[in-house]
Amino acid sequence: MSPSAATPAHHTLSVLVENKAGVLTRIAGLFARRGFNIYSLAVAPTDDERFSRITIVVDVESKPLEQITKQLFKLINVVKINELDPDESVERELVLCSVRAGAGGTRGQVIELVQVFEGKIVDVGPDQLTVMMAGTPAKVDDFEELMRPYGIIELQRTGRVALPKLERQAPRLRSVSGKVG
Amino acid sequence: MKLTGAQALIKSLEMEGVEVMFGLPGGAILPVYDPIIDSTIRHILVRHEQGAGHMAEGYAHVTGRPGVAIVTSGPAATNIVTPLCDAYMDSIPLVVITGQVPSAAIGSDAFQECDTTGITMSVTKHNWLVMDAQDIPRIVREAFHIATTGRPGPVLIDVPKDVSMQMMDWYWPNSVDLPGYKPTTVGHPRMIKEAARFISESRRPVIYAGGGILKARAAEALRTLAEMTGIPVVTTLMARGAFPDRHELCLGMPGMHGNYTAVTAMQKSDLLIALGSRFDDRVTGKVPSFAPEAKIIHVDIDPAELGKVRRPDVPIVGDCRQVIQELVKAIEAMGGADSQPDRTEWMAQLRQWQKEFPLHYEQSFDEGGALKPQYVIEQLRDATPDDCIVVSGVGQHQMWTSQHWKFDYPYTWVNSGGLGTMGFAVPAAIGAKAGMPDRMVWAVDGDGCFQMTAQELVTAAAERIPVKIAILNNAYLGMVRQWQEMFYEERYSEVYLSPDLPDYVKWAEAMGCVGLRVERPEEVLPAIEKANSIDDRPVVIDFRTDSSEKVYPMVAAGHSNDDIIVDPAHGEGGR
Ligand SMILES: Cc1ncc(C[n+]2csc(CCOP(=O)(O)OP(=O)(O)O)c2C)c(N)n1
Ligand SMILES: [Mg+2]
């Protein structure tokens, strides 16, 4: 199994926070002092400049998810928390990877794989390629595994971002607890 | 109206109704100290910033209003971290204001710079670094709102020196806008009905009352509930006084040093009604064997407390007073007292335990008989008014005081429960007296604790705050000595303090207090009466008590509450 694969012990929380100085420190500090483990974390502003959205993948083997969300919610700057069920949300992650691919050697194979995964070559060196690929976290795992035999020089994943699937019949977004709205 | 940031800060505190604040000035907070001269707010100049924080806590404990402390940057800010953590653990509303180096110097390791908001993030409910003087009224308003609502707690406002000096246009916001802060106060009606049903089906119920009762000012409501249902009540260390000790339904304190009946009643109960209590490890002992047959109703304003330690059968998020009042209505609707099952067997069992395992000590009046700390506490209890405020430090003396005092009124007991902060008593007593000047305030302190913050008696003498301190001087860090005696084969490592170094009487006198010394049981009452008659300065009594006395009952750390050890001198030892 890939070391980075999100196991069933992982849950994705989408946390809407006020865009205030130190919010990320508050969240990271809370996880540290309460003994919760962050598996991945992605932060970016939302379309409303007052708020940012933090997508946190948490390891719930350390503590039950309920304690994590309740403690998070006590932070004054946390406005809303949604737990995103993988079956009911769209999750994506992006990876950049510099891999050995000499012109006379494996370069062709690497390029082929990148194409299969609908990735892109973003930089080219004499013996290396830097490639980019985005997809579901599982697909990114697969891609990483397939790149490994060629010799990964450096690799950086973004951590996942996620949104609930669009509503068709029943609402799919489970609001863990909502202070607004 | 144009004001400096400093003027706006002090005016904002006045707008919040602050009457007194505790602090000590320095470089970064200098601009804020200037308008204090013209303010209606009384400033009490402490001798150490930790004292300011604990005074603010003592004030908040007894008045229910937020305590305010104001200190400078760097070392002063770090000095107040202990009281912040203490207040955070015990849910005490505090507003602490710290000076900070000028904003342009932040991050440069400037003189007396420290990352105050970073350091205090985990021990405050929220904190702010003010970057624009125009924000000051809004932030002060938010700070008081957050400190005093929901689960109360400490907050901190860090104000850079240039921001204090910056000009701003005065305003006073008439509301707060905090999209991420909306505490739930009203309990869920269905859950309340469910709780009423559980209660009406329980044969062996116990009300497990915690500090949340006092925070919610729910003592009256609790009494109504207990009397209507006839359910006995235990009051945790943080809730002593929330239900009268002299009430026939009161079982007293549970926990590690709780009395046998309170501990065992919880163990054997079939329903624990936890009201503003948090299943602290000092109460539960070993969690898997805590109250194994009990169903749990858990009421707390902090949702994170529900299920944190023990999964409740009926979780209710809400303000204790509101929920208890609704619960009383729900039970009334079911028939009130008549809806309750016959519990004579349970009550008889409790009475039996009370008779069999009372708190126990023996004071000898023979020549050479050592003075027992419990005797001192009982004499003090009986020689002071019922509404006397009692403050304690942390250690054996704290447990004996909680056990042997009779708390019949709420807000008469002030102590450091969650953090267990030695040195709490003297400054907290001063803060309590500042908040309730017409009430008698006694601190029962340990000799070890006293030495940590005694210098605040200089503050008390200078400010004419006549607190009274009873030092139970057993010449040891007694609580630690007790553990070494019981669990480390009497190998006493670094716990001896000496009975007469320092000379507490001389020290008291040097600080502008009256100092008295008591060595014999006959001298106890006259000394207390003398102290009670002095009202123009603080009094310190050095009670030379028995070093070997231990606190019983005891549940050893990590053990099951079933393994409660009662005083071996009483009965056959063990249970
Ligand atoms: C600041 C701090 N340091 C250490 C401790 C650990 N501790 C708990 S009780 C105690 C002994 C207290 O001694 P004393 O004040 O003489 O009280 P006694 O137990 O003798 O009544 C100590 C050292 C503590 N609670 N707080
Ligand atoms: Mg001692």
mmCIF file of C-alpha atoms in Angstrom, chain B residues 296-483:
data_model
loop_
_atom_site.group_PDB
_atom_site.id
_atom_site.type_symbol
_atom_site.label_atom_id
_atom_site.label_comp_id
_atom_site.label_asym_id
_atom_site.label_seq_id
_atom_site.Cartn_x
_atom_site.Cartn_y
_atom_site.Cartn_z
ATOM 1 C CA ILE B 296 -25.586 9.395 32.318
ATOM 2 C CA ILE B 297 -27.469 12.633 31.846
ATOM 3 C CA HIS B 298 -24.884 15.266 31.010
ATOM 4 C CA VAL B 299 -25.725 18.954 30.898
ATOM 5 C CA ASP B 300 -23.008 21.389 29.849
ATOM 6 C CA ILE B 301 -22.791 24.620 27.931
ATOM 7 C CA ASP B 302 -19.664 23.351 26.195
ATOM 8 C CA PRO B 303 -20.671 20.691 23.655
ATOM 9 C CA ALA B 304 -17.123 19.352 23.610
ATOM 10 C CA GLU B 305 -17.514 18.163 27.207
ATOM 11 C CA LEU B 306 -20.346 15.837 26.261
ATOM 12 C CA GLY B 307 -18.804 12.507 25.398
ATOM 13 C CA LYS B 308 -15.233 13.672 25.963
ATOM 14 C CA VAL B 309 -14.688 11.198 28.808
ATOM 15 C CA ARG B 310 -17.908 9.241 29.175
ATOM 16 C CA ARG B 311 -20.615 8.890 26.572
ATOM 17 C CA PRO B 312 -23.867 10.305 27.957
ATOM 18 C CA ASP B 313 -27.196 8.566 27.457
ATOM 19 C CA VAL B 314 -28.888 11.947 27.495
ATOM 20 C CA PRO B 315 -26.625 14.760 26.281
ATOM 21 C CA ILE B 316 -27.936 18.279 26.772
ATOM 22 C CA VAL B 317 -26.043 21.316 25.556
ATOM 23 C CA GLY B 318 -27.177 24.422 27.345
ATOM 24 C CA ASP B 319 -26.902 26.843 30.213
ATOM 25 C CA CYS B 320 -27.263 24.905 33.470
ATOM 26 C CA ARG B 321 -29.782 27.244 35.005
ATOM 27 C CA GLN B 322 -32.032 27.277 31.954
ATOM 28 C CA VAL B 323 -31.831 23.509 31.524
ATOM 29 C CA ILE B 324 -32.450 22.738 35.206
ATOM 30 C CA GLN B 325 -35.450 25.070 35.266
ATOM 31 C CA GLU B 326 -36.873 23.344 32.209
ATOM 32 C CA LEU B 327 -36.103 19.952 33.709
ATOM 33 C CA VAL B 328 -37.996 20.928 36.852
ATOM 34 C CA LYS B 329 -40.967 21.926 34.688
ATOM 35 C CA ALA B 330 -40.800 18.641 32.798
ATOM 36 C CA ILE B 331 -40.775 16.670 36.041
ATOM 37 C CA GLU B 332 -43.610 18.764 37.423
ATOM 38 C CA ALA B 333 -45.606 17.951 34.305
ATOM 39 C CA MET B 334 -45.062 14.274 35.077
ATOM 40 C CA GLY B 335 -46.409 14.725 38.590
ATOM 41 C CA GLY B 336 -43.479 16.316 40.431
ATOM 42 C CA ALA B 337 -42.454 14.508 43.600
ATOM 43 C CA ASP B 338 -45.178 11.910 43.015
ATOM 44 C CA SER B 339 -43.544 10.857 39.765
ATOM 45 C CA GLN B 340 -40.470 9.713 41.626
ATOM 46 C CA PRO B 341 -40.079 6.060 42.516
ATOM 47 C CA ASP B 342 -39.535 4.825 46.046
ATOM 48 C CA ARG B 343 -35.890 5.384 46.934
ATOM 49 C CA THR B 344 -35.943 4.679 50.659
ATOM 50 C CA GLU B 345 -33.557 1.769 50.244
ATOM 51 C CA TRP B 346 -31.006 3.942 48.429
ATOM 52 C CA MET B 347 -31.282 6.748 50.950
ATOM 53 C CA ALA B 348 -30.942 4.273 53.810
ATOM 54 C CA GLN B 349 -27.808 2.867 52.189
ATOM 55 C CA LEU B 350 -26.337 6.368 51.905
ATOM 56 C CA ARG B 351 -27.120 7.141 55.555
ATOM 57 C CA GLN B 352 -25.516 3.873 56.525
ATOM 58 C CA TRP B 353 -22.293 4.770 54.697
ATOM 59 C CA GLN B 354 -22.317 8.238 56.196
ATOM 60 C CA LYS B 355 -22.562 6.732 59.656
ATOM 61 C CA GLU B 356 -19.974 4.073 59.019
ATOM 62 C CA PHE B 357 -17.376 6.191 57.220
ATOM 63 C CA PRO B 358 -17.420 9.777 58.440
ATOM 64 C CA LEU B 359 -14.401 12.008 57.992
ATOM 65 C CA HIS B 360 -12.125 11.262 60.833
ATOM 66 C CA TYR B 361 -9.270 12.806 62.821
ATOM 67 C CA GLU B 362 -8.312 13.004 66.451
ATOM 68 C CA GLN B 363 -7.053 16.090 68.197
ATOM 69 C CA SER B 364 -5.175 15.325 71.384
ATOM 70 C CA PHE B 365 -5.090 18.014 74.060
ATOM 71 C CA ASP B 366 -2.324 16.289 75.984
ATOM 72 C CA GLU B 367 1.042 17.881 76.550
ATOM 73 C CA GLY B 368 3.043 17.246 73.381
ATOM 74 C CA GLY B 369 -0.032 16.342 71.315
ATOM 75 C CA ALA B 370 0.483 17.741 67.830
ATOM 76 C CA LEU B 371 -1.920 20.311 66.434
ATOM 77 C CA LYS B 372 -4.119 18.715 63.779
ATOM 78 C CA PRO B 373 -4.798 20.725 60.616
ATOM 79 C CA GLN B 374 -8.397 19.520 60.509
ATOM 80 C CA TYR B 375 -8.937 20.880 64.010
ATOM 81 C CA VAL B 376 -7.693 24.293 62.940
ATOM 82 C CA ILE B 377 -10.042 24.289 59.952
ATOM 83 C CA GLU B 378 -13.055 23.294 62.035
ATOM 84 C CA GLN B 379 -12.294 25.948 64.632
ATOM 85 C CA LEU B 380 -11.925 28.520 61.887
ATOM 86 C CA ARG B 381 -15.145 27.370 60.264
ATOM 87 C CA ASP B 382 -17.067 27.708 63.517
ATOM 88 C CA ALA B 383 -15.575 31.071 64.447
ATOM 89 C CA THR B 384 -16.386 32.825 61.169
ATOM 90 C CA PRO B 385 -19.677 33.983 59.661
ATOM 91 C CA ASP B 386 -21.493 31.480 57.426
ATOM 92 C CA ASP B 387 -20.955 33.680 54.401
ATOM 93 C CA CYS B 388 -17.224 33.994 55.033
ATOM 94 C CA ILE B 389 -15.260 33.568 51.810
ATOM 95 C CA VAL B 390 -12.640 30.836 52.020
ATOM 96 C CA VAL B 391 -9.739 30.702 49.596
ATOM 97 C CA SER B 392 -7.177 27.947 49.473
ATOM 98 C CA GLY B 393 -3.864 27.040 47.959
ATOM 99 C CA VAL B 394 -3.068 23.618 46.582
ATOM 100 C CA GLY B 395 -2.113 20.600 48.613
ATOM 101 C CA GLN B 396 -3.258 18.792 51.730
ATOM 102 C CA HIS B 397 -4.583 21.970 53.318
ATOM 103 C CA GLN B 398 -6.827 22.505 50.280
ATOM 104 C CA MET B 399 -8.350 19.050 50.577
ATOM 105 C CA TRP B 400 -8.838 19.324 54.319
ATOM 106 C CA THR B 401 -10.509 22.704 53.892
ATOM 107 C CA SER B 402 -12.843 21.435 51.205
ATOM 108 C CA GLN B 403 -13.662 18.384 53.352
ATOM 109 C CA HIS B 404 -14.150 20.012 56.726
ATOM 110 C CA TRP B 405 -15.638 23.409 55.929
ATOM 111 C CA LYS B 406 -19.408 23.680 55.705
ATOM 112 C CA PHE B 407 -20.216 25.565 52.554
ATOM 113 C CA ASP B 408 -23.788 26.694 52.743
ATOM 114 C CA TYR B 409 -23.692 29.529 50.260
ATOM 115 C CA PRO B 410 -22.514 29.696 46.668
ATOM 116 C CA TYR B 411 -19.422 31.760 45.887
ATOM 117 C CA THR B 412 -17.886 31.265 49.325
ATOM 118 C CA TRP B 413 -15.190 28.841 48.148
ATOM 119 C CA VAL B 414 -12.363 29.979 45.884
ATOM 120 C CA ASN B 415 -9.668 27.583 44.813
ATOM 121 C CA SER B 416 -7.551 26.403 41.945
ATOM 122 C CA GLY B 417 -9.089 23.131 40.839
ATOM 123 C CA GLY B 418 -8.099 22.230 37.314
ATOM 124 C CA LEU B 419 -4.545 23.494 37.259
ATOM 125 C CA GLY B 420 -3.772 23.098 40.955
ATOM 126 C CA THR B 421 -1.678 26.235 41.150
ATOM 127 C CA MET B 422 0.408 26.622 44.293
ATOM 128 C CA GLY B 423 0.511 30.288 45.228
ATOM 129 C CA PHE B 424 -3.088 30.894 44.244
ATOM 130 C CA ALA B 425 -4.470 31.606 47.700
ATOM 131 C CA VAL B 426 -2.911 34.871 48.834
ATOM 132 C CA PRO B 427 -3.534 36.883 45.652
ATOM 133 C CA ALA B 428 -6.933 35.254 44.992
ATOM 134 C CA ALA B 429 -8.011 36.176 48.529
ATOM 135 C CA ILE B 430 -6.955 39.763 47.897
ATOM 136 C CA GLY B 431 -8.937 39.841 44.663
ATOM 137 C CA ALA B 432 -11.959 38.327 46.398
ATOM 138 C CA LYS B 433 -11.816 40.905 49.181
ATOM 139 C CA ALA B 434 -11.431 43.700 46.631
ATOM 140 C CA GLY B 435 -14.613 42.445 44.976
ATOM 141 C CA MET B 436 -16.524 41.831 48.218
ATOM 142 C CA PRO B 437 -15.084 44.341 50.705
ATOM 143 C CA ASP B 438 -17.901 43.817 53.222
ATOM 144 C CA ARG B 439 -17.354 40.100 53.545
ATOM 145 C CA MET B 440 -14.790 38.364 55.712
ATOM 146 C CA VAL B 441 -12.143 36.654 53.571
ATOM 147 C CA TRP B 442 -9.885 33.933 54.971
ATOM 148 C CA ALA B 443 -7.251 32.085 53.012
ATOM 149 C CA VAL B 444 -6.202 28.672 54.240
ATOM 150 C CA ASP B 445 -2.751 28.245 52.767
ATOM 151 C CA GLY B 446 0.100 25.763 52.879
ATOM 152 C CA ASP B 447 3.556 26.802 53.981
ATOM 153 C CA GLY B 448 4.865 25.831 50.548
ATOM 154 C CA CYS B 449 2.168 27.695 48.672
ATOM 155 C CA PHE B 450 2.460 30.776 50.860
ATOM 156 C CA GLN B 451 6.109 31.167 49.938
ATOM 157 C CA MET B 452 5.246 31.344 46.250
ATOM 158 C CA THR B 453 3.174 34.540 46.279
ATOM 159 C CA ALA B 454 3.303 35.909 49.836
ATOM 160 C CA GLN B 455 4.713 39.225 48.633
ATOM 161 C CA GLU B 456 1.219 40.202 47.532
ATOM 162 C CA LEU B 457 0.464 40.807 51.209
ATOM 163 C CA VAL B 458 2.494 43.976 50.694
ATOM 164 C CA THR B 459 -0.068 44.901 48.043
ATOM 165 C CA ALA B 460 -2.878 44.082 50.481
ATOM 166 C CA ALA B 461 -1.328 46.141 53.265
ATOM 167 C CA ALA B 462 -0.651 49.102 50.976
ATOM 168 C CA GLU B 463 -4.113 49.017 49.424
ATOM 169 C CA ARG B 464 -5.803 48.362 52.799
ATOM 170 C CA ILE B 465 -7.352 45.071 51.775
ATOM 171 C CA PRO B 466 -7.608 43.243 55.094
ATOM 172 C CA VAL B 467 -7.498 39.576 54.170
ATOM 173 C CA LYS B 468 -6.661 36.915 56.748
ATOM 174 C CA ILE B 469 -4.299 34.059 56.069
ATOM 175 C CA ALA B 470 -4.150 30.819 58.031
ATOM 176 C CA ILE B 471 -0.947 29.002 57.139
ATOM 177 C CA LEU B 472 -1.196 25.309 57.934
ATOM 178 C CA ASN B 473 2.521 25.073 58.482
ATOM 179 C CA ASN B 474 3.418 21.399 58.434
ATOM 180 C CA ALA B 475 7.013 22.171 57.427
ATOM 181 C CA TYR B 476 6.586 20.114 54.296
ATOM 182 C CA LEU B 477 5.328 20.082 50.763
ATOM 183 C CA GLY B 478 2.786 17.919 52.501
ATOM 184 C CA MET B 479 0.823 16.511 49.609
ATOM 185 C CA VAL B 480 3.980 15.386 47.863
ATOM 186 C CA ARG B 481 5.279 14.000 51.140
ATOM 187 C CA GLN B 482 2.061 12.000 51.481
ATOM 188 C CA TRP B 483 2.563 10.396 48.066
#
